Amino acid sequence: MPPVRFAPFLMAAAIAAPFAALSPAPAHAQIPPPGAPSSFAPLAQRLLPAVVNIQTTQAAGSPGRAQRPDAPDTPQAPPGSPFEEFFRDFLERNRPPGQQGRPNQPQQQQPQRRAQSLGSGFIIDPSGIVVTNNHVIDGADEINVVLQDNTTLRAELVGTDPRTDVAVLRVRPERPLPSVAFGDSDTALVGDWVLAIGNPFGLGGSVTAGIVSARGRDIRQGLYDDFIQTDAAINRGNSGGPLFNLAGEVIGINTAIYSPSGGSIGIGFSIPSNLARNIANQLREQGRVRRGWLGVNIQQVTDEIAESLGIRGGARGALVARAQEGGPAAAGGIQAGDVILRFNGQEVREMRNLPRIVADTNVGNSVPVVVWRDGAERTVTITVAELPSEAQQAAATPAPAARPQTLELSGLGLRVGPITPEARERFSLRAESRGVVITEVSPGSTAAERELRPGDVIVEVQQERVNTPQEVQERLERLRRQNRATALLLIEGPQGQRWVPLRLTPARPPGAPG
């Protein structure tokens, strides 16, 4: 009953109207707000022709639901219900020729179907260069680009980069096409107006507006995550479409949404144009992407790690857990335990900044790298290499011989021992592992809080190599005498190496109860 539902609202508005007319609306109630366009129509009209729909087809082995989870279930009706006969007749009429009246006979093999998917893209060159997402065209046997006037053009794949989810296509039009240009995504501020244009749910060119909600989002899609977050509505089919600023420049490629329901809830993510432009240019020019490579395993610098290393200015930079043998970093003098603070003049504010900065550096360039080592900044020069398709595993020297007895590290809740053949077999250690193996971890101890496990290997203590349990104990006692609050251990586990800060609680005196 709509009149009943709206009556209170209408009555309240009618009562308030005479009073509202007596005084002007407060300044903060202006609509649209100051600086906002009165309409996005002129901008949308100019940009829409350069945004395209992407249609792909892929061979589907079977139309059955097992291979098409989006396919509807075969209709079922309760036995004896009036619908049972209806569904039986419906299915009988739709059986392949020669199968009618033979419900228990196997059906003849059907022609192979083609699965279709939809996405978006945008033209960056009038000659027919189109940018979209890799996941829009991944695995496609055929790609078609549909222009705003519904002209369909067959597209060829120029190149794709799964690491950043960017792909470049080429179509061959009879006349120059309308195009758009990349803008500077670094100038986009939180709160700026943006427009998203795409092909949501296959509806064709659709325009939505919103603001930049956040910058530098890491949604755990890869090493190079640096997404722009927006509340402009982005739905299925918008992938690969452009995010525009009010100057009509592309500042992002709409790529992902956060949505428990599958529809837009105002949390969408776009690849920044300053990242996408470089990738698209490389794909267009050489069909692949060449990224800079440093050859290090890194981890986040926490407050405790910063304190233990004496880094001034708090937690910052990227802590080197391992410099891969034969890699550019090792060749340039970077060591495990160094904290990379600046790379080629750019600040490394946190660990995840470094892979992106290195990747954008031209292969073959020699660049200065500022590291924190032994309580001071040092500068080394690194020649950036090309990121290999598969990381090469560096070989390490075998572990030195050590005495077989285990030793309790009092105050830490650890018992450690040398790496013997028996220890290698017991804990499934790699043949090249060296250091001191953890044999026991006391529940509730400092080590347990840091998720250390039996079988983990202590490689270094406070950036010094250790080969025996006695050397570990000596390093810890030295730190206690220096009144250090934490000890920094380089731990090697099943997932690789990482730095772990442990609180140095006082050791029990000999003979004290446990």
Short mmCIF file of C-alpha atoms in Angstrom, two decimals:
data_model
loop_
_atom_site.label_atom_id
_atom_site.label_comp_id
_atom_site.label_asym_id
_atom_site.label_seq_id
_atom_site.Cartn_x
_atom_site.Cartn_y
_atom_site.Cartn_z
CA MET A 1 0.00 0.00 0.00
CA PRO A 2 2.27 2.82 -1.22
CA PRO A 3 0.03 5.76 -0.11
CA VAL A 4 0.13 4.54 3.47
CA ARG A 5 3.89 4.02 3.42
CA PHE A 6 4.66 7.44 1.90
CA ALA A 7 2.01 9.39 3.79
CA PRO A 8 4.14 10.19 6.88
CA PHE A 9 6.99 11.42 4.68
CA LEU A 10 4.70 13.58 2.52
CA MET A 11 2.92 15.00 5.56
CA ALA A 12 6.22 15.92 7.23
CA ALA A 13 7.45 17.57 4.03
CA ALA A 14 4.22 19.59 3.69
CA ILE A 15 4.43 20.83 7.26
CA ALA A 16 8.11 21.76 6.91
CA ALA A 17 7.78 23.53 3.53
CA PRO A 18 6.31 26.87 4.74
CA PHE A 19 8.97 27.18 7.40
CA ALA A 20 11.77 26.30 4.97
CA ALA A 21 10.65 29.09 2.65
CA LEU A 22 11.22 31.67 5.38
CA SER A 23 15.02 31.26 5.43
CA PRO A 24 17.62 30.18 2.84
CA ALA A 25 19.16 26.73 3.03
CA PRO A 26 22.49 26.63 4.93
CA ALA A 27 25.62 26.74 2.79
CA HIS A 28 26.54 23.15 3.59
CA ALA A 29 23.25 21.96 2.08
CA GLN A 30 24.05 23.12 -1.46
CA ILE A 31 23.55 20.48 -4.13
CA PRO A 32 25.82 19.84 -5.96
CA PRO A 33 28.65 20.74 -3.60
CA PRO A 34 31.03 23.56 -4.58
CA GLY A 35 33.44 22.54 -7.33
CA ALA A 36 31.30 19.65 -8.53
CA PRO A 37 29.93 19.70 -12.09
CA SER A 38 26.23 20.38 -12.42
CA SER A 39 26.13 17.40 -14.79
CA PHE A 40 28.52 14.73 -16.03
CA ALA A 41 26.67 14.59 -19.36
CA PRO A 42 29.15 16.61 -21.49
CA LEU A 43 32.08 14.55 -20.18
CA ALA A 44 30.26 11.24 -20.64
CA GLN A 45 29.20 12.18 -24.15
CA ARG A 46 32.81 12.88 -25.08
CA LEU A 47 34.25 9.73 -23.49
CA LEU A 48 31.68 7.04 -24.29
CA PRO A 49 32.75 6.49 -27.94
CA ALA A 50 36.26 5.48 -26.80
CA VAL A 51 35.01 2.81 -24.38
CA VAL A 52 34.34 -0.61 -25.88
CA ASN A 53 32.75 -3.89 -24.93
CA ILE A 54 34.90 -7.01 -25.05
CA GLN A 55 33.26 -10.29 -26.08
CA THR A 56 35.24 -13.51 -25.87
CA THR A 57 34.39 -17.10 -26.70
CA GLN A 58 36.04 -20.25 -25.48
CA ALA A 59 35.46 -23.87 -26.36
CA ALA A 60 33.41 -25.67 -23.74
CA GLY A 61 33.83 -29.42 -23.66
CA SER A 62 30.32 -30.10 -22.44
CA PRO A 63 27.21 -28.06 -21.78
CA GLY A 64 26.64 -30.07 -18.62
CA ARG A 65 26.41 -28.35 -15.26
CA ALA A 66 29.65 -29.99 -14.06
CA GLN A 67 31.58 -27.90 -16.57
CA ARG A 68 29.24 -24.91 -16.53
CA PRO A 69 28.48 -24.05 -12.89
CA ASP A 70 26.33 -21.12 -14.07
CA ALA A 71 23.98 -23.47 -15.98
CA PRO A 72 20.53 -24.02 -14.44
CA ASP A 73 19.60 -27.28 -12.80
CA THR A 74 17.32 -29.66 -14.65
CA PRO A 75 13.81 -28.84 -13.37
CA GLN A 76 12.46 -31.37 -10.90
CA ALA A 77 8.91 -31.81 -9.60
CA PRO A 78 7.65 -33.83 -6.61
CA PRO A 79 6.44 -37.28 -7.66
CA GLY A 80 2.72 -37.30 -8.32
CA SER A 81 2.44 -33.50 -8.53
CA PRO A 82 0.61 -31.83 -11.46
CA PHE A 83 3.94 -30.47 -12.72
CA GLU A 84 5.61 -33.86 -13.03
CA GLU A 85 3.90 -34.69 -16.32
CA PHE A 86 4.49 -31.14 -17.63
CA PHE A 87 8.26 -31.33 -17.08
CA ARG A 88 8.39 -34.83 -18.55
CA ASP A 89 6.62 -33.62 -21.70
CA PHE A 90 8.86 -30.55 -21.88
CA LEU A 91 12.07 -32.58 -21.67
CA GLU A 92 10.70 -35.13 -24.15
CA ARG A 93 9.96 -32.43 -26.72
CA ASN A 94 13.46 -31.02 -26.35
CA ARG A 95 15.33 -34.28 -26.74
CA PRO A 96 17.63 -34.57 -29.77
CA PRO A 97 16.07 -36.19 -32.86
CA GLY A 98 15.91 -39.94 -32.55
CA GLN A 99 15.93 -39.90 -28.74
CA GLN A 100 12.23 -39.15 -28.13
CA GLY A 101 10.46 -41.85 -26.26
CA ARG A 102 13.74 -43.42 -25.12
CA PRO A 103 14.37 -41.78 -21.71
CA ASN A 104 16.72 -44.49 -20.56
CA GLN A 105 18.89 -44.52 -23.67
CA PRO A 106 22.17 -42.56 -23.67
CA GLN A 107 21.90 -39.33 -25.65
CA GLN A 108 23.90 -38.80 -28.77
CA GLN A 109 26.96 -36.63 -28.43
CA GLN A 110 26.05 -32.97 -28.83
CA PRO A 111 28.03 -30.43 -30.86
CA GLN A 112 30.65 -28.64 -28.84
CA ARG A 113 29.37 -25.40 -27.40
CA ARG A 114 31.17 -22.08 -26.98
CA ALA A 115 31.27 -20.36 -23.60
CA GLN A 116 30.99 -16.57 -23.81
CA SER A 117 32.12 -13.85 -21.44
CA LEU A 118 31.87 -10.09 -21.41
CA GLY A 119 34.16 -7.31 -20.28
CA SER A 120 35.19 -3.77 -21.05
CA GLY A 121 38.12 -1.91 -22.56
CA PHE A 122 39.13 1.46 -23.96
CA ILE A 123 40.88 2.72 -27.09
CA ILE A 124 44.21 4.50 -26.54
CA ASP A 125 45.16 4.94 -30.20
CA PRO A 126 42.90 5.82 -33.16
CA SER A 127 44.58 3.08 -35.20
CA GLY A 128 42.81 0.49 -33.02
CA ILE A 129 44.88 -0.21 -29.87
CA VAL A 130 42.64 -1.34 -26.99
CA VAL A 131 43.57 -1.84 -23.33
CA THR A 132 41.67 -4.23 -21.05
CA ASN A 133 42.28 -6.71 -18.22
CA ASN A 134 44.16 -9.96 -18.74
CA HIS A 135 41.45 -11.90 -16.92
CA VAL A 136 38.85 -10.63 -19.43
CA ILE A 137 40.55 -12.34 -22.37
CA ASP A 138 42.49 -15.12 -20.62
CA GLY A 139 42.04 -18.44 -22.41
CA ALA A 140 39.84 -16.98 -25.14
CA ASP A 141 39.79 -18.59 -28.58
CA GLU A 142 38.16 -15.57 -30.15
CA ILE A 143 38.05 -11.91 -29.06
CA ASN A 144 35.66 -9.31 -30.46
CA VAL A 145 35.54 -5.59 -29.70
CA VAL A 146 32.14 -3.93 -29.90
CA LEU A 147 32.15 -0.16 -30.46
CA GLN A 148 29.54 2.23 -29.12
CA ASP A 149 27.69 2.18 -32.48
CA ASN A 150 27.50 -1.65 -32.19
CA THR A 151 30.15 -2.22 -34.86
CA THR A 152 31.93 -5.50 -34.05
CA LEU A 153 35.61 -5.89 -34.89
CA ARG A 154 37.70 -9.04 -34.56
CA ALA A 155 40.63 -8.38 -32.19
CA GLU A 156 44.08 -9.88 -32.00
CA LEU A 157 46.03 -10.18 -28.78
CA VAL A 158 49.12 -7.97 -28.83
CA GLY A 159 50.39 -8.93 -25.39
CA THR A 160 49.32 -9.68 -21.87
CA ASP A 161 50.80 -9.32 -18.39
CA PRO A 162 49.14 -11.58 -15.80
CA ARG A 163 51.25 -10.08 -12.98
CA THR A 164 49.40 -6.76 -13.26
CA ASP A 165 46.29 -8.06 -15.06
CA VAL A 166 46.79 -5.81 -18.11
CA ALA A 167 46.27 -6.85 -21.74
CA VAL A 168 46.56 -4.99 -25.04
CA LEU A 169 44.47 -5.80 -28.13
CA ARG A 170 44.53 -4.56 -31.72
CA VAL A 171 41.60 -4.10 -34.08
CA ARG A 172 41.80 -2.94 -37.69
CA PRO A 173 39.06 -0.37 -38.33
CA GLU A 174 38.20 1.20 -41.66
CA ARG A 175 38.53 4.69 -40.18
CA PRO A 176 40.33 6.25 -37.18
CA LEU A 177 38.58 5.53 -33.89
CA PRO A 178 37.89 7.91 -30.98
CA SER A 179 40.50 7.43 -28.26
CA VAL A 180 41.38 8.53 -24.75
CA ALA A 181 44.71 9.21 -23.07
CA PHE A 182 46.26 8.08 -19.80
CA GLY A 183 46.51 10.73 -17.09
CA ASP A 184 48.74 11.03 -14.02
CA SER A 185 47.23 8.81 -11.35
CA ASP A 186 49.62 10.18 -8.73
CA THR A 187 47.72 13.48 -8.80
CA ALA A 188 44.40 11.81 -7.92
CA LEU A 189 43.50 12.63 -4.33
CA VAL A 190 41.12 10.89 -1.97
CA GLY A 191 37.80 12.65 -2.45
CA ASP A 192 38.30 13.57 -6.13
CA TRP A 193 35.38 12.93 -8.50
CA VAL A 194 35.78 10.01 -10.93
CA LEU A 195 33.71 8.37 -13.65
CA ALA A 196 33.65 4.67 -14.48
CA ILE A 197 32.43 3.56 -17.91
CA GLY A 198 31.98 -0.06 -18.92
CA ASN A 199 29.77 -2.99 -19.80
CA PRO A 200 28.17 -4.13 -16.51
CA PHE A 201 26.25 -7.38 -16.84
CA GLY A 202 26.47 -6.99 -20.63
CA LEU A 203 24.26 -3.89 -20.66
CA GLY A 204 26.63 -1.90 -22.87
CA GLY A 205 28.14 1.53 -22.29
CA SER A 206 27.12 2.49 -18.76
CA VAL A 207 28.39 5.50 -16.81
CA THR A 208 28.69 5.67 -13.03
CA ALA A 209 30.18 8.42 -10.88
CA GLY A 210 31.84 8.47 -7.49
CA ILE A 211 34.98 9.57 -5.74
CA VAL A 212 38.44 8.22 -5.04
CA SER A 213 37.87 6.43 -1.75
CA ALA A 214 41.46 5.45 -0.98
CA ARG A 215 44.91 5.14 -2.54
CA GLY A 216 47.59 2.47 -2.43
CA ARG A 217 45.30 -0.43 -1.62
CA ASP A 218 46.93 -3.86 -1.29
CA ILE A 219 44.26 -6.49 -2.01
CA ARG A 220 46.79 -9.34 -2.05
CA GLN A 221 46.57 -10.01 -5.78
CA GLY A 222 50.33 -9.83 -6.35
CA LEU A 223 53.62 -8.10 -5.66
CA TYR A 224 52.62 -4.94 -7.50
CA ASP A 225 49.34 -4.15 -5.76
CA ASP A 226 48.78 -0.38 -5.56
CA PHE A 227 45.10 -0.04 -6.35
CA ILE A 228 42.90 3.04 -6.42
CA GLN A 229 39.73 2.37 -4.45
CA THR A 230 36.52 4.02 -5.65
CA ASP A 231 32.84 4.00 -4.74
CA ALA A 232 31.77 4.51 -8.36
CA ALA A 233 29.59 1.49 -9.12
CA ILE A 234 31.64 -1.31 -10.71
CA ASN A 235 29.98 -4.64 -11.45
CA ARG A 236 30.63 -7.81 -13.41
CA GLY A 237 31.44 -6.80 -16.96
CA ASN A 238 33.12 -3.56 -15.90
CA SER A 239 36.51 -5.29 -15.74
CA GLY A 240 38.99 -3.68 -18.10
CA GLY A 241 37.03 -0.45 -18.34
CA PRO A 242 38.50 2.99 -17.64
CA LEU A 243 38.29 5.16 -14.53
CA PHE A 244 38.31 8.83 -15.60
CA ASN A 245 39.08 12.06 -13.79
CA LEU A 246 37.12 15.21 -14.57
CA ALA A 247 39.65 16.16 -17.25
CA GLY A 248 38.61 13.05 -19.18
CA GLU A 249 41.94 11.30 -18.58
CA VAL A 250 42.22 7.61 -17.72
CA ILE A 251 43.64 7.36 -14.20
CA GLY A 252 42.82 3.69 -13.64
CA ILE A 253 41.70 0.38 -15.14
CA ASN A 254 38.72 -1.04 -13.25
CA THR A 255 39.78 -4.52 -12.25
CA ALA A 256 38.20 -5.91 -9.07
CA ILE A 257 35.41 -5.37 -6.58
CA TYR A 258 34.82 -6.41 -3.01
CA SER A 259 31.32 -7.81 -2.82
CA PRO A 260 29.80 -10.60 -0.74
CA SER A 261 26.78 -10.55 -3.10
CA GLY A 262 28.58 -10.28 -6.45
CA GLY A 263 27.14 -6.82 -7.14
CA SER A 264 28.54 -3.39 -6.40
CA ILE A 265 28.53 -2.30 -2.77
CA GLY A 266 30.71 0.73 -3.41
CA ILE A 267 34.14 -0.89 -3.05
CA GLY A 268 35.90 -1.16 -6.39
CA PHE A 269 39.58 -1.25 -7.29
CA SER A 270 41.44 0.17 -10.29
CA ILE A 271 45.00 -0.32 -11.52
CA PRO A 272 46.68 3.14 -11.41
CA SER A 273 47.38 4.61 -14.82
CA ASN A 274 51.02 5.30 -13.98
CA LEU A 275 51.53 1.55 -13.61
CA ALA A 276 49.25 0.53 -16.47
CA ARG A 277 50.71 3.01 -18.97
CA ASN A 278 54.21 1.55 -18.72
CA ILE A 279 52.89 -2.01 -18.99
CA ALA A 280 50.67 -1.18 -21.97
CA ASN A 281 53.50 0.60 -23.79
CA GLN A 282 55.85 -2.36 -23.36
CA LEU A 283 53.20 -4.83 -24.49
CA ARG A 284 52.45 -2.69 -27.50
CA GLU A 285 56.09 -2.25 -28.50
CA GLN A 286 57.55 -5.68 -27.77
CA GLY A 287 54.67 -7.98 -26.83
CA ARG A 288 55.99 -8.64 -23.33
CA VAL A 289 57.05 -6.82 -20.18
CA ARG A 290 60.66 -6.50 -19.01
CA ARG A 291 60.82 -5.82 -15.28
CA GLY A 292 63.73 -4.84 -13.14
CA TRP A 293 64.99 -7.52 -10.75
CA LEU A 294 67.06 -7.14 -7.61
CA GLY A 295 67.35 -10.76 -6.45
CA VAL A 296 66.44 -10.47 -2.77
CA ASN A 297 63.95 -12.05 -0.38
CA ILE A 298 62.53 -9.28 1.79
CA GLN A 299 60.20 -8.80 4.72
CA GLN A 300 58.47 -6.01 6.59
CA VAL A 301 60.44 -3.97 9.13
CA THR A 302 58.43 -3.99 12.36
CA ASP A 303 58.93 -1.63 15.29
CA GLU A 304 60.75 -4.37 17.18
CA ILE A 305 63.07 -5.08 14.25
CA ALA A 306 63.73 -1.36 13.81
CA GLU A 307 64.58 -1.07 17.51
CA SER A 308 66.88 -4.09 17.47
CA LEU A 309 68.77 -2.70 14.46
CA GLY A 310 68.87 0.84 15.82
CA ILE A 311 67.12 2.35 12.78
CA ARG A 312 66.45 6.02 13.33
CA GLY A 313 63.01 7.30 12.46
CA GLY A 314 61.06 4.15 13.29
CA ALA A 315 60.00 1.19 11.17
CA ARG A 316 60.67 1.79 7.49
CA GLY A 317 62.34 0.16 4.52
CA ALA A 318 62.55 -3.47 3.44
CA LEU A 319 64.59 -5.98 5.44
CA VAL A 320 66.68 -8.34 3.32
CA ALA A 321 66.19 -11.91 4.50
CA ARG A 322 68.40 -13.28 1.73
CA ALA A 323 70.41 -11.93 -1.18
CA GLN A 324 70.19 -14.60 -3.86
CA GLU A 325 73.57 -15.86 -4.95
CA GLY A 326 74.42 -14.63 -8.43
CA GLY A 327 71.67 -11.99 -8.30
CA PRO A 328 72.17 -8.24 -8.83
CA ALA A 329 71.88 -7.44 -5.11
CA ALA A 330 74.54 -9.92 -4.04
CA ALA A 331 76.82 -8.79 -6.85
CA GLY A 332 76.44 -5.19 -5.70
CA GLY A 333 77.22 -5.93 -2.07
CA ILE A 334 73.79 -6.15 -0.46
CA GLN A 335 73.76 -8.63 2.42
CA ALA A 336 71.17 -10.50 4.45
CA GLY A 337 70.21 -8.24 7.34
CA ASP A 338 70.52 -5.01 5.36
CA VAL A 339 67.50 -2.74 5.39
CA ILE A 340 66.91 -1.06 2.01
CA LEU A 341 65.84 2.52 2.75
CA ARG A 342 66.09 4.16 -0.69
CA PHE A 343 66.29 2.73 -4.18
CA ASN A 344 67.35 4.93 -7.08
CA GLY A 345 66.42 8.04 -5.12
CA GLN A 346 62.95 6.80 -4.11
CA GLU A 347 62.03 6.26 -0.48
CA VAL A 348 61.07 2.70 0.49
CA ARG A 349 58.43 3.48 3.08
CA GLU A 350 57.54 -0.16 3.61
CA MET A 351 58.43 -3.55 2.22
CA ARG A 352 55.74 -3.72 -0.50
CA ASN A 353 56.98 -0.48 -2.09
CA LEU A 354 60.30 -2.04 -3.13
CA PRO A 355 59.16 -4.64 -5.72
CA ARG A 356 57.14 -1.98 -7.53
CA ILE A 357 60.02 0.54 -7.56
CA VAL A 358 62.50 -2.07 -8.79
CA ALA A 359 60.10 -3.40 -11.44
CA ASP A 360 59.72 0.10 -12.91
CA THR A 361 63.49 0.60 -13.16
CA ASN A 362 64.98 0.11 -16.62
CA VAL A 363 66.84 -3.15 -17.01
CA GLY A 364 70.60 -2.56 -17.23
CA ASN A 365 70.59 0.71 -15.28
CA SER A 366 73.13 1.11 -12.46
CA VAL A 367 71.38 2.79 -9.54
CA PRO A 368 72.32 3.88 -5.99
CA VAL A 369 70.77 1.91 -3.15
CA VAL A 370 70.88 3.20 0.43
CA VAL A 371 70.90 0.47 3.07
CA TRP A 372 71.03 0.42 6.86
CA ARG A 373 73.88 -1.76 8.09
CA ASP A 374 75.74 -1.91 11.42
CA GLY A 375 73.93 1.13 12.77
CA ALA A 376 74.57 3.47 9.84
CA GLU A 377 73.46 4.24 6.30
CA ARG A 378 75.60 2.95 3.44
CA THR A 379 75.24 3.41 -0.30
CA VAL A 380 75.92 0.63 -2.79
CA THR A 381 75.51 0.59 -6.55
CA ILE A 382 73.34 -2.10 -8.12
CA THR A 383 73.00 -2.95 -11.81
CA VAL A 384 69.36 -3.91 -12.31
CA ALA A 385 68.80 -7.18 -14.16
CA GLU A 386 65.68 -8.50 -15.88
CA LEU A 387 63.23 -10.44 -13.77
CA PRO A 388 63.52 -14.08 -14.87
CA SER A 389 60.42 -16.02 -15.75
CA GLU A 390 61.16 -18.38 -12.88
CA ALA A 391 63.30 -17.38 -9.93
CA GLN A 392 66.54 -19.33 -9.80
CA GLN A 393 67.28 -20.96 -6.50
CA ALA A 394 70.65 -20.04 -5.15
CA ALA A 395 72.94 -22.81 -4.01
CA ALA A 396 74.38 -22.53 -0.54
CA THR A 397 77.43 -24.14 0.96
CA PRO A 398 76.93 -27.25 3.10
CA ALA A 399 76.59 -26.92 6.82
CA PRO A 400 79.80 -27.30 8.81
CA ALA A 401 80.24 -30.16 11.22
CA ALA A 402 79.03 -29.52 14.77
CA ARG A 403 78.82 -31.27 18.07
CA PRO A 404 75.72 -33.44 18.41
CA GLN A 405 74.31 -32.32 21.79
CA THR A 406 71.28 -30.02 22.15
CA LEU A 407 71.22 -26.93 24.30
CA GLU A 408 68.40 -25.03 26.02
CA LEU A 409 68.30 -21.30 25.30
CA SER A 410 67.16 -20.17 28.71
CA GLY A 411 64.58 -17.40 28.77
CA LEU A 412 63.42 -17.99 25.19
CA GLY A 413 61.70 -21.34 25.51
CA LEU A 414 63.91 -22.96 22.87
CA ARG A 415 66.07 -26.04 22.69
CA VAL A 416 68.45 -26.15 19.76
CA GLY A 417 70.91 -28.59 18.28
CA PRO A 418 73.38 -28.92 15.42
CA ILE A 419 72.34 -29.98 11.94
CA THR A 420 73.36 -33.62 11.79
CA PRO A 421 72.31 -36.31 9.29
CA GLU A 422 69.85 -37.52 11.91
CA ALA A 423 68.40 -34.00 12.31
CA ARG A 424 68.08 -33.60 8.56
CA GLU A 425 66.10 -36.82 8.34
CA ARG A 426 63.98 -36.10 11.43
CA PHE A 427 62.97 -32.60 10.39
CA SER A 428 63.17 -33.06 6.58
CA LEU A 429 65.79 -30.34 6.28
CA ARG A 430 67.21 -29.39 2.93
CA ALA A 431 70.67 -30.69 2.08
CA GLU A 432 72.03 -27.13 1.83
CA SER A 433 70.55 -25.87 5.15
CA ARG A 434 73.12 -24.62 7.60
CA GLY A 435 72.91 -23.12 11.05
CA VAL A 436 71.33 -24.47 14.23
CA VAL A 437 68.08 -26.44 14.24
CA ILE A 438 65.29 -25.84 16.76
CA THR A 439 64.39 -29.14 18.37
CA GLU A 440 61.82 -28.04 20.99
CA VAL A 441 59.61 -24.99 21.60
CA SER A 442 58.02 -24.49 25.02
CA PRO A 443 54.28 -23.65 24.91
CA GLY A 444 53.54 -20.06 25.92
CA SER A 445 57.17 -19.00 25.49
CA THR A 446 58.47 -15.99 23.57
CA ALA A 447 59.46 -18.32 20.73
CA ALA A 448 55.99 -19.89 20.62
CA GLU A 449 54.40 -16.43 20.41
CA ARG A 450 56.51 -15.79 17.29
CA GLU A 451 55.31 -19.10 15.79
CA LEU A 452 58.72 -20.79 15.79
CA ARG A 453 58.48 -24.54 15.29
CA PRO A 454 60.73 -27.57 15.75
CA GLY A 455 62.61 -27.99 12.49
CA ASP A 456 63.11 -24.26 11.94
CA VAL A 457 66.76 -23.34 11.50
CA ILE A 458 68.49 -20.38 13.17
CA VAL A 459 70.84 -19.03 10.50
CA GLU A 460 71.96 -15.77 12.13
CA VAL A 461 71.68 -13.99 15.46
CA GLN A 462 71.84 -10.19 15.24
CA GLN A 463 73.17 -10.50 11.67
CA GLU A 464 76.01 -12.86 12.64
CA ARG A 465 76.24 -16.41 11.33
CA VAL A 466 75.86 -19.21 13.84
CA ASN A 467 76.90 -22.82 13.31
CA THR A 468 76.62 -24.36 16.78
CA PRO A 469 74.20 -24.12 19.70
CA GLN A 470 77.01 -22.65 21.79
CA GLU A 471 77.46 -19.78 19.31
CA VAL A 472 73.74 -18.96 19.56
CA GLN A 473 73.93 -18.89 23.34
CA GLU A 474 77.06 -16.70 23.30
CA ARG A 475 75.41 -14.14 20.99
CA LEU A 476 72.33 -13.97 23.21
CA GLU A 477 74.36 -13.50 26.37
CA ARG A 478 76.34 -10.72 24.72
CA LEU A 479 73.06 -8.91 23.87
CA ARG A 480 71.86 -9.29 27.46
CA ARG A 481 75.09 -7.75 28.74
CA GLN A 482 74.44 -4.82 26.36
CA ASN A 483 70.96 -4.44 27.92
CA ARG A 484 69.30 -5.13 24.57
CA ALA A 485 65.56 -5.79 24.80
CA THR A 486 65.33 -8.03 21.74
CA ALA A 487 67.44 -10.36 19.67
CA LEU A 488 67.01 -10.50 15.91
CA LEU A 489 67.17 -14.06 14.53
CA LEU A 490 67.26 -15.08 10.87
CA ILE A 491 65.02 -18.15 10.71
CA GLU A 492 64.78 -20.59 7.83
CA GLY A 493 61.56 -22.58 7.62
CA PRO A 494 59.46 -24.41 5.03
CA GLN A 495 58.35 -21.07 3.54
CA GLY A 496 61.86 -19.63 3.24
CA GLN A 497 63.85 -17.25 5.40
CA ARG A 498 62.48 -14.50 7.63
CA TRP A 499 63.72 -12.26 10.42
CA VAL A 500 62.17 -12.83 13.84
CA PRO A 501 62.65 -10.49 16.84
CA LEU A 502 62.57 -12.30 20.21
CA ARG A 503 62.23 -10.60 23.59
CA LEU A 504 65.27 -11.26 25.75
CA THR A 505 63.93 -12.28 29.12
CA PRO A 506 66.53 -12.83 31.87
CA ALA A 507 68.07 -16.29 31.81
CA ARG A 508 67.52 -18.54 34.82
CA PRO A 509 70.61 -18.92 36.99
CA PRO A 510 72.14 -22.40 37.06
CA GLY A 511 70.20 -24.73 39.33
CA ALA A 512 67.09 -22.53 39.39
CA PRO A 513 63.76 -24.36 39.19
CA GLY A 514 62.20 -24.50 35.72
#
